């Protein structure tokens, strides 16, 4: 019994929130996330979703609401984009450090100055070291499914999760989406059972000042210092790999859709060149690969679904036989290269993989990225590599890189 | 001993020994406000001297559940606690946010104003020690004119204190009060009253601070009383828009025996570089405010 509806990425996310029986929502509008907060308002005011919806005055406050509502034992949701996410930066650390299973949709958008409302992934990528799990969705179907999965993962490992998807490319584009059956979701995702609760029945001081070293409690038990807590967060995020993979598998069994766990591949088995990217850009790459295959080039795609924890083992395995790797990304770590490219290279260190890696910065601030352009870039990289130029380099695709003389 | 003392809750929620300085006005006020709030309370507190008072992991000196939050987010954090409790059908708990003047007048005002506008059901407490004490006495917008701080170290603070109570009153709160660590019964009564009211309640506490204000720790109550007796800090409450003086401030109005501010200033090292012009200006500021209050009380 399938229930297919035509909806935008934002509506898909809202539907995922409804199906997840979220109890407290707080959000602040920002393009291109706005229709998501609006749809949720409709669901709550229309009585379709029984939840407290706190409409606060800023994104900083949004996450404060989520943190404390989660701390008293409620399942919570929020969403934002770009400057909203940046404004949350302090709170992102605080949420992760509090080990609360908050789920947030990040509708990816470029960052100012100057202003741009269009899509790239700089916003989320810039928050990669805040202690959140980051999952990038490639289409609207994956958004609704991932929101539901995210609660199960977050509540298993007590780490907040950012469900990222591309602004406009997905958030505002209508596609058919199969809506999971509500009863099945209820079985898949039971009500939130908090691991710590702020309540008068068991008074405790949550997140007090802590020393770097370990200290004894009044019973003489040695308790963590700041570093132990940081180590535990690191271990929890690394260990989330397991929860992400098993949740994806369990989801596939119940709902028949497998989004690939840590990463997914397309025609990659025999590929001599692999294009890799995150989010809808990786979807676009599959079209490029079809074009390349028609020209007799053995190309494939690896879509990085989870950026944190980084799928180190998985990429080592999946890239092992490829002759060349092209990393396309909608972000830049200024002064170096694309962040995904650096992470990928680091994963290969110490392995036998010596495949040349070319990095392409694409689509910043919403510049269009066409499959044909990805295919052309691949061809020119292959040509350079064939002529012995295996130096890793970063190129800006479809960008006027001519710098006029000044003065 | 006044009779009223006997009605004060005998339970202690501040355990013996905490990490505040000797003679800390906040510590004194906190003990009484917790007594008035009692068990069924959840606290949220931002970075401040109060964080330090609460103790270092894994111990705490306060026996009421507390969620620490970031410096700007106190009132939003309280909003989340209220929302979470509502979602779980637990509506019998009093949610209380306690921040310093920096966390209230300055960095926290956005979240506080937002929560008050939404009518969030909680008590916001600002303990006013008139500077950022936790980071070592830097100026805040609650610092009075003429005070030395480490960021106004030579010329002293040039501006008058922000009128936060007026700002909060503009939010049409059901209950708003000012009280002082030096008058624990006035403070206790106001918290008991606030606990019974629904909606956003705002209480400001004058909390003298020996190292920040530069006076001997034994003089906290004396200094706190002088603040009230000179009218630089006024004890009042506004319930449903109705203003009334309370305690010592009320007797001052009745007897007309308000002291000049110099009596208060001269006992504190922080005012030692104040100029005569500043003193005149400050006295004028105090008189104007005082007269405004007196007119309202009539
Ligand atoms: C965003 C941010 N900026 C600065 C600080 C550093 N900081 C911690 S407490 C504090 C001052 C607190 O002053 P106040 O609110 O008046 O409370 P008091 O220390 O006087 O008790 C500051 C500036 C911080 N924790 N967070
Ligand atoms: S600095 Fe002042 S307010 Fe802070 S603990 Fe010491 S006496 Fe109390």
XYZ file of C-alpha atoms and ligand atoms in Angstrom:
739
model
C 0.000 0.000 0.000
C 1.976 2.934 -1.206
C 1.085 6.539 -0.538
C 2.916 8.672 -3.061
C 2.499 12.434 -2.878
C 4.075 15.247 -4.839
C 5.962 17.494 -2.466
C 8.938 19.800 -1.974
C 11.954 18.881 0.115
C 10.733 21.186 2.858
C 7.325 19.525 2.888
C 8.983 16.125 2.954
C 10.999 17.203 5.995
C 7.862 18.503 7.735
C 6.105 15.217 7.021
C 9.071 13.363 8.521
C 8.792 15.514 11.648
C 5.084 14.765 11.921
C 5.623 11.037 11.540
C 8.384 11.135 14.180
C 5.988 12.444 16.846
C 8.136 15.359 17.774
C 6.990 17.002 21.005
C 8.724 20.381 20.971
C 9.590 22.457 17.917
C 11.323 25.772 17.817
C 12.369 27.522 14.663
C 13.190 30.901 13.192
C 12.547 31.642 9.522
C 15.320 31.971 6.965
C 15.326 31.378 3.226
C 15.246 28.630 1.919
C 14.132 26.888 5.115
C 11.076 29.140 5.646
C 8.416 26.888 4.053
C 9.474 24.136 6.432
C 8.752 26.229 9.538
C 5.534 27.384 7.888
C 4.386 23.865 7.090
C 5.114 22.775 10.643
C 3.122 25.763 11.934
C 0.208 24.545 9.856
C 0.534 21.014 11.152
C 0.648 22.167 14.765
C -2.081 24.814 14.566
C -4.251 22.522 12.466
C -4.008 19.877 15.168
C -2.289 17.316 12.925
C 0.807 17.303 15.093
C 0.428 17.536 18.842
C 3.508 19.497 19.840
C 4.620 22.664 21.570
C 5.815 25.108 18.921
C 7.926 27.888 20.415
C 8.389 30.737 17.954
C 11.420 32.475 19.362
C 13.208 35.668 18.481
C 16.459 34.250 17.071
C 18.268 31.100 16.029
C 20.487 31.303 19.082
C 17.357 31.004 21.187
C 15.960 28.267 18.937
C 18.657 25.893 19.933
C 18.474 26.963 23.579
C 14.824 25.909 23.538
C 15.694 22.593 21.887
C 18.494 21.886 24.345
C 16.450 22.495 27.458
C 13.278 20.839 26.167
C 15.364 17.813 25.278
C 16.972 17.936 28.712
C 13.589 17.637 30.422
C 12.816 14.621 28.245
C 10.971 15.800 25.122
C 11.720 14.859 21.510
C 12.613 18.080 19.713
C 13.101 19.432 16.218
C 14.390 22.543 14.530
C 15.635 23.680 11.168
C 17.649 26.518 9.733
C 19.942 27.645 6.926
C 23.098 29.641 6.378
C 23.282 32.672 8.674
C 20.806 31.043 11.024
C 23.140 28.101 11.403
C 26.132 30.372 11.860
C 24.260 32.341 14.506
C 23.711 29.034 16.307
C 27.389 28.176 16.332
C 27.839 28.594 20.082
C 24.699 26.573 20.716
C 25.737 23.812 18.314
C 28.713 23.088 20.535
C 26.542 23.329 23.627
C 23.964 20.867 22.240
C 26.594 18.299 21.298
C 28.454 18.735 24.575
C 25.165 18.172 26.425
C 24.799 14.878 24.494
C 21.198 15.561 23.520
C 19.512 13.793 20.566
C 18.306 16.918 18.789
C 17.462 16.647 15.092
C 17.827 19.699 12.889
C 17.302 20.142 9.186
C 19.920 22.343 7.608
C 18.608 23.589 4.282
C 21.958 24.421 2.738
C 22.516 27.981 1.526
C 25.511 30.166 0.701
C 26.936 32.476 3.322
C 27.446 36.246 3.125
C 28.927 38.746 2.685
C 27.682 39.655 0.173
C 24.174 38.320 0.591
C 23.145 35.269 -1.333
C 20.033 33.245 -0.693
C 20.987 30.478 -3.094
C 22.403 27.057 -2.509
C 25.825 25.859 -1.563
C 27.047 23.779 1.368
C 29.452 26.201 3.016
C 27.084 26.748 5.965
C 26.954 23.136 7.145
C 30.500 22.249 6.170
C 31.745 25.170 8.273
C 30.037 23.563 11.302
C 31.707 20.223 10.796
C 33.703 20.401 14.040
C 30.842 21.224 16.405
C 30.199 17.620 17.429
C 27.095 17.009 15.321
C 26.480 14.086 13.031
C 25.933 15.394 9.493
C 23.879 13.532 6.906
C 23.442 14.906 3.368
C 20.318 13.937 1.417
C 20.301 13.578 -2.347
C 16.532 13.880 -3.000
C 13.198 14.561 -1.351
C 12.508 10.909 -0.665
C 15.742 10.643 1.235
C 14.823 13.731 3.280
C 11.611 12.308 4.736
C 13.245 8.938 5.371
C 16.363 10.468 6.895
C 14.480 12.672 9.357
C 12.826 9.559 10.763
C 16.089 7.622 10.778
C 17.894 10.552 12.402
C 15.790 10.323 15.566
C 16.507 6.634 15.892
C 20.239 7.189 15.418
C 20.480 10.273 17.647
C 18.547 8.604 20.447
C 20.800 5.553 20.251
C 24.075 7.445 20.505
C 23.031 10.714 22.233
C 24.530 12.957 19.621
C 22.572 15.657 17.763
C 22.093 15.227 14.023
C 22.004 17.723 11.202
C 19.988 16.494 8.229
C 21.340 18.573 5.354
C 19.705 19.127 1.996
C 20.218 21.615 -0.781
C 18.272 24.859 -0.677
C 15.955 25.356 -3.688
C 17.464 22.416 -5.586
C 15.560 20.194 -3.150
C 13.831 22.465 -0.632
C 11.640 24.100 -3.269
C 11.446 21.425 -5.938
C 8.399 19.190 -6.095
C 8.949 15.515 -6.756
C 6.983 12.364 -5.977
C 7.663 11.138 -2.437
C 6.414 7.959 -0.882
C 5.108 8.775 2.591
C 5.843 5.992 5.074
C 2.941 4.428 6.908
C 2.412 6.159 10.260
C 1.897 2.937 12.240
C 5.050 1.404 10.818
C 6.986 4.545 11.742
C 5.645 4.338 15.270
C 7.042 0.808 15.564
C 10.315 1.795 13.938
C 10.714 4.823 16.181
C 9.298 4.321 19.680
C 8.782 7.350 21.979
C 11.932 9.067 23.202
C 13.415 7.561 26.346
C 15.797 10.163 27.734
C 19.068 9.084 29.355
C 19.135 12.018 31.728
C 16.260 14.137 32.849
C 16.228 17.496 34.442
C 13.583 17.132 37.125
C 12.886 17.885 40.772
C 12.597 14.144 41.503
C 16.294 13.707 40.901
C 17.970 17.090 41.238
C 21.222 17.441 39.369
C 23.374 20.203 38.014
C 23.718 19.687 34.276
C 26.713 21.191 32.444
C 28.426 22.835 35.404
C 31.998 24.104 35.363
C 34.410 21.208 34.934
C 38.155 20.923 35.414
C 40.482 19.493 32.772
C 41.423 16.684 35.122
C 39.294 14.014 36.801
C 37.831 14.566 40.265
C 36.172 12.450 42.922
C 32.513 12.843 43.721
C 31.318 12.845 47.363
C 31.182 9.021 47.302
C 34.824 8.893 46.308
C 34.131 7.786 42.734
C 36.491 9.258 40.177
C 34.496 11.251 37.598
C 35.369 12.541 34.158
C 37.335 15.669 33.458
C 36.703 17.902 30.463
C 38.960 15.796 28.282
C 37.233 12.523 29.117
C 33.912 14.065 28.133
C 35.394 15.239 24.846
C 36.849 11.794 24.257
C 33.447 10.223 24.908
C 31.810 12.554 22.400
C 34.426 11.616 19.813
C 33.885 7.912 20.512
C 30.112 8.327 20.343
C 30.300 10.011 16.947
C 32.744 7.464 15.600
C 30.529 4.725 17.003
C 27.475 6.280 15.390
C 28.651 4.672 12.138
C 27.249 1.405 13.466
C 23.893 2.969 14.385
C 23.666 4.739 11.030
C 24.299 1.565 9.059
C 21.973 -0.650 11.093
C 19.243 1.987 11.132
C 19.474 2.303 7.367
C 19.277 -1.483 7.028
C 16.330 -1.780 9.422
C 14.589 1.037 7.576
C 15.126 -0.713 4.263
C 13.609 -3.884 5.673
C 10.472 -2.142 6.896
C 9.989 0.500 4.227
C 11.839 -0.976 1.271
C 14.175 1.952 0.710
C 17.920 1.757 1.212
C 19.737 5.097 1.154
C 23.144 3.564 1.596
C 24.082 4.078 5.236
C 27.372 5.990 5.218
C 27.657 6.364 1.446
C 26.069 5.150 -1.763
C 27.469 4.244 -5.143
C 26.355 4.404 -8.734
C 28.044 2.337 -11.457
C 31.152 2.385 -9.287
C 32.033 -1.321 -9.250
C 34.148 -1.338 -12.392
C 34.754 2.406 -12.521
C 38.176 3.690 -13.582
C 37.251 7.205 -12.561
C 34.987 8.045 -9.665
C 33.149 11.309 -9.169
C 32.298 12.048 -5.557
C 30.152 14.709 -3.897
C 27.526 15.291 -1.201
C 23.789 15.920 -1.484
C 21.963 16.640 -4.714
C 25.274 17.424 -6.400
C 26.105 13.707 -6.185
C 22.743 12.966 -7.830
C 23.709 15.312 -10.640
C 26.970 13.415 -10.971
C 25.053 10.217 -11.783
C 23.735 11.942 -14.910
C 27.285 12.994 -15.783
C 28.401 9.403 -15.365
C 25.729 8.181 -17.763
C 27.004 10.703 -20.325
C 30.589 9.542 -19.771
C 29.658 5.875 -19.991
C 28.011 6.582 -23.373
C 31.376 7.890 -24.502
C 32.987 4.669 -23.370
C 34.524 6.060 -20.178
C 34.175 3.781 -17.190
C 32.935 6.330 -14.669
C 31.026 5.929 -11.430
C 29.730 7.967 -8.492
C 30.285 7.742 -4.759
C 27.771 9.870 -2.906
C 29.029 10.758 0.554
C 25.857 10.568 2.647
C 27.420 11.011 6.063
C 30.122 13.645 6.414
C 30.520 13.259 10.197
C 31.393 10.630 11.264
C 33.518 10.539 8.142
C 33.095 7.204 6.332
C 36.801 6.448 6.437
C 36.603 2.645 6.194
C 33.916 2.775 3.543
C 35.765 5.170 1.242
C 38.961 3.149 1.573
C 37.025 0.151 0.345
C 34.982 1.745 -2.378
C 37.784 3.757 -3.982
C 40.327 0.956 -3.866
C 40.446 0.072 -7.557
C 39.763 3.388 -9.177
C 42.349 5.091 -11.363
C 41.284 8.645 -10.626
C 39.124 10.499 -8.134
C 37.296 13.737 -8.766
C 35.871 15.551 -5.764
C 33.149 18.062 -6.558
C 32.015 20.255 -3.702
C 30.005 23.327 -2.900
C 32.276 24.643 -0.169
C 35.821 25.852 0.304
C 38.156 25.758 3.269
C 39.753 29.117 2.538
C 43.483 29.035 2.129
C 43.481 25.338 1.323
C 40.988 23.359 -0.740
C 37.511 21.852 -0.523
C 36.914 20.359 2.921
C 35.563 17.080 1.553
C 38.646 16.701 -0.621
C 40.989 17.128 2.363
C 39.025 14.619 4.409
C 39.013 12.122 1.577
C 42.748 12.421 0.999
C 43.355 11.954 4.699
C 41.353 8.731 4.637
C 43.736 7.290 2.019
C 46.896 8.147 3.910
C 48.828 4.995 4.705
C 46.839 2.882 2.262
C 47.999 1.704 -1.121
C 45.616 4.048 -2.881
C 47.700 6.391 -4.995
C 44.951 7.426 -7.398
C 45.305 11.076 -8.427
C 42.679 13.290 -6.793
C 41.326 16.383 -8.506
C 39.205 18.819 -6.587
C 36.541 21.022 -8.162
C 34.852 23.864 -6.310
C 31.439 24.272 -7.920
C 28.092 25.965 -7.570
C 28.948 28.500 -4.857
C 26.152 30.923 -4.063
C 23.784 29.001 -6.332
C 25.794 29.019 -9.543
C 24.237 26.377 -11.749
C 26.012 23.033 -11.979
C 25.120 21.039 -15.069
C 25.764 17.333 -15.523
C 27.431 18.162 -18.834
C 29.904 20.430 -17.019
C 30.746 17.700 -14.521
C 31.348 15.327 -17.441
C 33.539 17.877 -19.242
C 35.551 18.500 -16.095
C 36.047 14.763 -15.769
C 37.303 14.516 -19.343
C 39.779 17.344 -18.886
C 41.046 15.851 -15.622
C 41.478 12.458 -17.273
C 43.384 14.133 -20.102
C 45.688 15.923 -17.662
C 46.298 12.725 -15.736
C 46.993 10.793 -18.978
C 49.579 13.392 -19.943
C 51.376 12.683 -16.687
C 49.998 15.577 -14.678
C 48.960 13.773 -11.504
C 49.546 16.718 -9.149
C 46.470 17.151 -6.968
C 44.899 20.483 -7.745
C 41.842 22.510 -6.936
C 39.955 24.162 -9.763
C 36.992 26.486 -9.689
C 34.503 25.223 -12.199
C 32.533 27.666 -14.272
C 34.130 30.634 -12.518
C 36.032 33.554 -14.011
C 39.356 33.076 -12.272
C 41.119 35.835 -14.166
C 42.409 38.351 -11.642
C 42.828 41.802 -13.191
C 45.946 43.744 -12.252
C 45.223 46.282 -9.552
C 46.828 49.684 -8.944
C 14.104 39.070 65.996
C 11.128 40.088 63.854
C 8.145 37.683 63.839
C 8.269 37.348 60.094
C 11.476 35.396 60.263
C 9.558 32.427 61.621
C 7.535 32.065 58.483
C 10.663 31.624 56.376
C 11.034 28.079 55.076
C 13.548 26.328 57.338
C 14.733 24.008 54.592
C 18.149 24.833 53.113
C 18.740 24.350 49.388
C 22.142 25.926 49.440
C 24.412 23.424 51.068
C 27.123 24.553 53.484
C 30.158 25.803 51.617
C 30.092 27.247 48.137
C 32.587 28.864 45.822
C 31.467 32.485 45.959
C 33.647 35.116 47.636
C 33.395 36.020 51.288
C 30.520 38.401 51.870
C 28.956 37.800 48.453
C 25.577 39.533 48.217
C 24.413 37.080 45.574
C 25.108 34.150 47.866
C 22.970 35.698 50.590
C 20.104 36.538 48.256
C 20.224 33.145 46.583
C 19.806 31.308 49.852
C 16.568 33.142 50.560
C 15.150 33.029 47.090
C 15.607 29.258 46.968
C 13.882 28.960 50.327
C 10.930 30.861 48.892
C 10.844 28.845 45.667
C 11.123 25.462 47.414
C 11.477 21.951 45.959
C 9.267 21.953 42.919
C 11.536 24.205 40.928
C 13.891 23.895 37.965
C 16.642 26.454 37.499
C 18.551 27.535 34.453
C 21.616 29.746 34.732
C 24.087 31.248 32.256
C 27.798 31.913 32.647
C 28.227 34.141 35.714
C 29.372 34.152 39.331
C 26.341 31.966 39.982
C 27.832 29.192 37.843
C 30.839 29.277 40.116
C 28.695 29.355 43.235
C 26.911 26.205 42.044
C 30.167 24.322 42.223
C 32.472 22.247 40.094
C 31.649 18.908 38.534
C 31.041 16.393 40.057
C 29.829 18.263 43.120
C 27.325 21.043 43.610
C 26.330 23.255 46.496
C 22.729 23.692 45.394
C 20.048 21.055 45.875
C 17.637 22.226 43.162
C 17.898 20.817 39.598
C 19.785 23.185 37.365
C 20.549 23.391 33.667
C 23.526 25.552 32.800
C 23.145 27.421 29.529
C 25.224 29.733 27.366
C 25.628 33.377 28.362
C 23.053 34.894 25.930
C 20.408 32.172 26.134
C 19.024 32.183 29.688
C 15.427 33.156 28.976
C 15.285 30.944 25.868
C 16.639 28.076 27.897
C 13.820 28.631 30.389
C 11.355 28.713 27.476
C 12.577 25.296 26.391
C 12.206 23.869 29.873
C 8.660 25.208 30.049
C 7.861 23.845 26.576
C 9.343 20.444 27.373
C 7.436 20.222 30.647
C 4.212 21.243 28.914
C 4.735 18.625 26.227
C 5.134 16.031 28.964
C 2.098 17.358 30.873
C 4.109 18.474 33.866
C 2.703 21.873 34.675
C 3.271 21.939 38.424
C 6.942 22.935 38.299
C 8.172 26.524 38.664
C 10.813 27.368 36.067
C 13.294 29.992 37.169
C 16.101 31.641 35.233
C 18.768 33.480 37.195
C 21.316 35.707 35.477
C 23.669 38.511 36.407
C 23.221 42.056 35.174
C 25.471 41.362 32.196
C 23.461 38.296 31.291
C 20.275 40.319 31.622
C 20.802 43.969 30.647
C 23.314 43.229 27.902
C 23.818 39.902 26.160
C 20.624 38.270 27.433
C 18.134 41.050 26.703
C 17.063 39.699 23.309
C 16.070 36.290 24.642
C 14.515 37.859 27.745
C 12.427 40.282 25.735
C 11.346 37.440 23.451
C 10.309 35.206 26.317
C 8.449 38.060 28.031
C 6.618 38.963 24.829
C 5.525 35.354 24.481
C 4.311 35.416 28.065
C 6.419 32.392 28.918
C 5.434 31.064 32.321
C 8.626 31.553 34.323
C 10.416 33.795 36.781
C 13.427 35.676 35.466
C 15.779 36.824 38.197
C 18.500 39.355 37.597
C 20.964 39.697 40.441
C 22.529 43.051 39.908
C 26.107 43.384 41.072
C 26.553 46.188 38.557
C 29.389 44.705 36.474
C 30.715 41.521 34.875
C 32.118 40.063 38.062
C 32.827 36.544 36.882
C 35.345 37.814 34.362
C 36.853 40.244 36.847
C 34.729 43.407 37.099
C 34.270 44.802 33.619
C 31.678 47.474 32.970
C 28.111 46.463 32.108
C 25.163 48.657 31.197
C 24.091 48.267 34.827
C 27.286 49.884 36.141
C 26.473 53.264 37.719
C 28.076 56.480 36.577
C 31.388 57.214 38.250
C 32.318 53.612 39.014
C 35.744 52.220 38.304
C 35.810 48.900 36.514
C 38.633 47.147 34.681
C 37.271 48.431 31.363
C 36.650 51.928 32.738
C 39.858 51.955 34.773
C 40.869 55.619 34.582
C 37.948 57.797 33.564
C 35.243 55.722 35.358
C 31.909 54.829 33.747
C 30.585 57.860 31.909
C 26.937 56.870 31.497
C 24.052 56.275 33.843
C 22.738 52.815 34.495
C 20.238 51.389 32.029
C 16.706 51.377 33.425
C 16.058 47.683 32.958
C 13.018 47.653 35.207
C 11.360 50.223 32.971
C 12.206 48.148 29.907
C 10.738 45.055 31.499
C 7.673 46.960 32.630
C 7.042 47.923 29.022
C 6.483 44.219 28.374
C 3.279 44.392 30.474
C 4.324 41.686 32.886
C 1.891 40.403 35.498
C 4.549 40.809 38.183
C 7.755 42.765 38.442
C 9.760 43.613 41.522
C 13.039 44.942 42.778
C 14.527 43.679 45.984
C 17.820 43.515 47.825
C 20.173 40.963 49.332
C 20.324 43.261 52.345
C 16.586 42.829 52.994
C 16.014 39.059 52.938
C 12.419 39.205 54.153
C 11.389 41.665 51.455
C 13.112 39.343 48.999
C 11.510 36.222 50.418
C 8.020 37.701 50.285
C 8.428 38.759 46.675
C 9.513 35.316 45.555
C 6.644 33.687 47.402
C 4.285 36.070 45.657
C 5.913 35.582 42.248
C 5.686 31.821 42.545
C 1.911 32.037 42.829
C 1.489 34.139 39.684
C 1.373 32.789 36.097
C 3.182 34.328 33.143
C 6.542 36.062 32.920
C 7.651 37.488 36.241
C 10.767 39.627 36.562
C 12.648 40.221 39.792
C 15.771 42.273 40.151
C 18.010 41.914 43.170
C 20.572 44.429 44.337
C 23.566 42.207 45.127
C 26.561 44.006 46.639
C 29.908 42.486 45.725
C 32.919 43.122 47.992
C 35.754 42.618 45.476
C 33.925 44.340 42.621
C 32.672 47.297 44.631
C 35.778 47.401 46.759
C 34.676 47.313 50.405
C 35.354 44.910 53.310
C 33.344 41.634 53.045
C 31.724 42.227 56.432
C 29.942 45.340 55.098
C 27.711 43.705 52.462
C 24.480 44.198 54.350
C 25.482 47.713 55.422
C 26.259 48.707 51.810
C 23.100 47.029 50.524
C 21.008 48.916 53.060
C 22.691 52.204 52.199
C 21.822 51.669 48.532
C 18.181 51.557 49.537
C 18.430 54.323 52.125
C 19.958 56.738 49.630
C 17.366 55.832 47.025
C 19.908 54.735 44.434
C 18.193 51.360 44.617
C 14.461 51.348 45.293
C 12.379 48.509 46.685
C 9.053 48.181 44.905
C 6.760 45.854 43.090
C 4.363 46.237 40.190
C 1.514 43.800 40.069
C -0.916 44.050 37.152
C 0.351 47.555 36.446
C -0.036 48.789 40.012
C 3.093 50.215 41.548
C 3.851 50.135 45.255
C 6.882 50.778 47.411
C 7.816 48.018 49.797
C 9.871 47.623 52.965
C 12.500 50.232 53.745
C 11.756 52.261 50.622
C 8.167 52.589 51.758
C 9.210 53.986 55.151
C 11.605 56.361 53.428
C 8.756 57.812 51.396
C 6.560 58.077 54.446
C 9.196 59.672 56.662
C 11.021 61.644 53.955
C 14.351 60.543 55.412
C 16.256 59.611 52.256
C 20.050 60.027 52.625
C 22.301 61.707 50.053
C 24.033 59.206 47.687
C 27.457 60.314 48.882
C 26.809 58.317 52.087
C 26.623 55.207 49.925
C 29.403 56.053 47.467
C 32.058 57.043 49.983
C 32.212 53.553 51.471
C 33.186 51.915 48.177
C 36.569 52.002 46.494
C 35.000 51.829 43.059
C 33.795 55.438 43.321
C 37.093 56.881 44.492
C 37.852 58.585 41.173
C 34.398 60.036 40.678
C 34.383 63.750 39.899
C 32.246 66.336 41.663
C 30.286 66.883 38.442
C 29.564 63.179 38.218
C 28.447 63.146 41.823
C 26.060 66.026 41.169
C 24.746 64.316 38.043
C 24.271 61.014 39.809
C 22.423 62.654 42.689
C 20.179 64.394 40.174
C 19.530 61.099 38.384
C 18.626 59.446 41.684
C 16.305 62.317 42.657
C 14.522 62.279 39.301
C 13.948 58.521 39.447
C 12.848 58.705 43.041
C 10.347 61.467 42.327
C 8.988 59.485 39.391
C 8.359 56.552 41.682
C 6.805 58.720 44.386
C 4.439 60.262 41.833
C 3.444 56.798 40.619
C 2.788 55.574 44.144
C 0.362 58.404 44.877
C 29.173 34.729 24.467
C 29.994 34.922 25.692
N 30.761 36.033 25.811
C 31.511 36.196 26.905
C 31.526 35.259 27.899
C 32.425 35.450 29.093
N 31.677 35.744 30.302
C 31.347 34.781 31.191
S 30.524 35.350 32.533
C 30.679 36.949 31.971
C 30.189 38.091 32.761
C 28.995 37.806 33.576
O 28.539 38.992 34.112
P 27.133 39.094 34.794
O 26.096 38.541 33.903
O 26.931 40.488 35.243
O 27.224 38.105 36.031
P 28.289 38.144 37.223
O 29.530 37.537 36.716
O 28.464 39.550 37.611
O 27.718 37.302 38.276
C 31.318 36.994 30.730
C 31.599 38.236 29.992
C 30.718 34.114 27.730
N 30.661 33.136 28.631
N 29.967 33.981 26.625
S 32.762 38.506 42.545
Fe 31.135 39.441 43.706
S 29.232 38.541 42.935
Fe 30.929 37.257 42.254
S 31.092 35.688 43.826
Fe 32.502 37.306 44.401
S 31.300 38.614 45.741
Fe 29.863 37.321 44.667
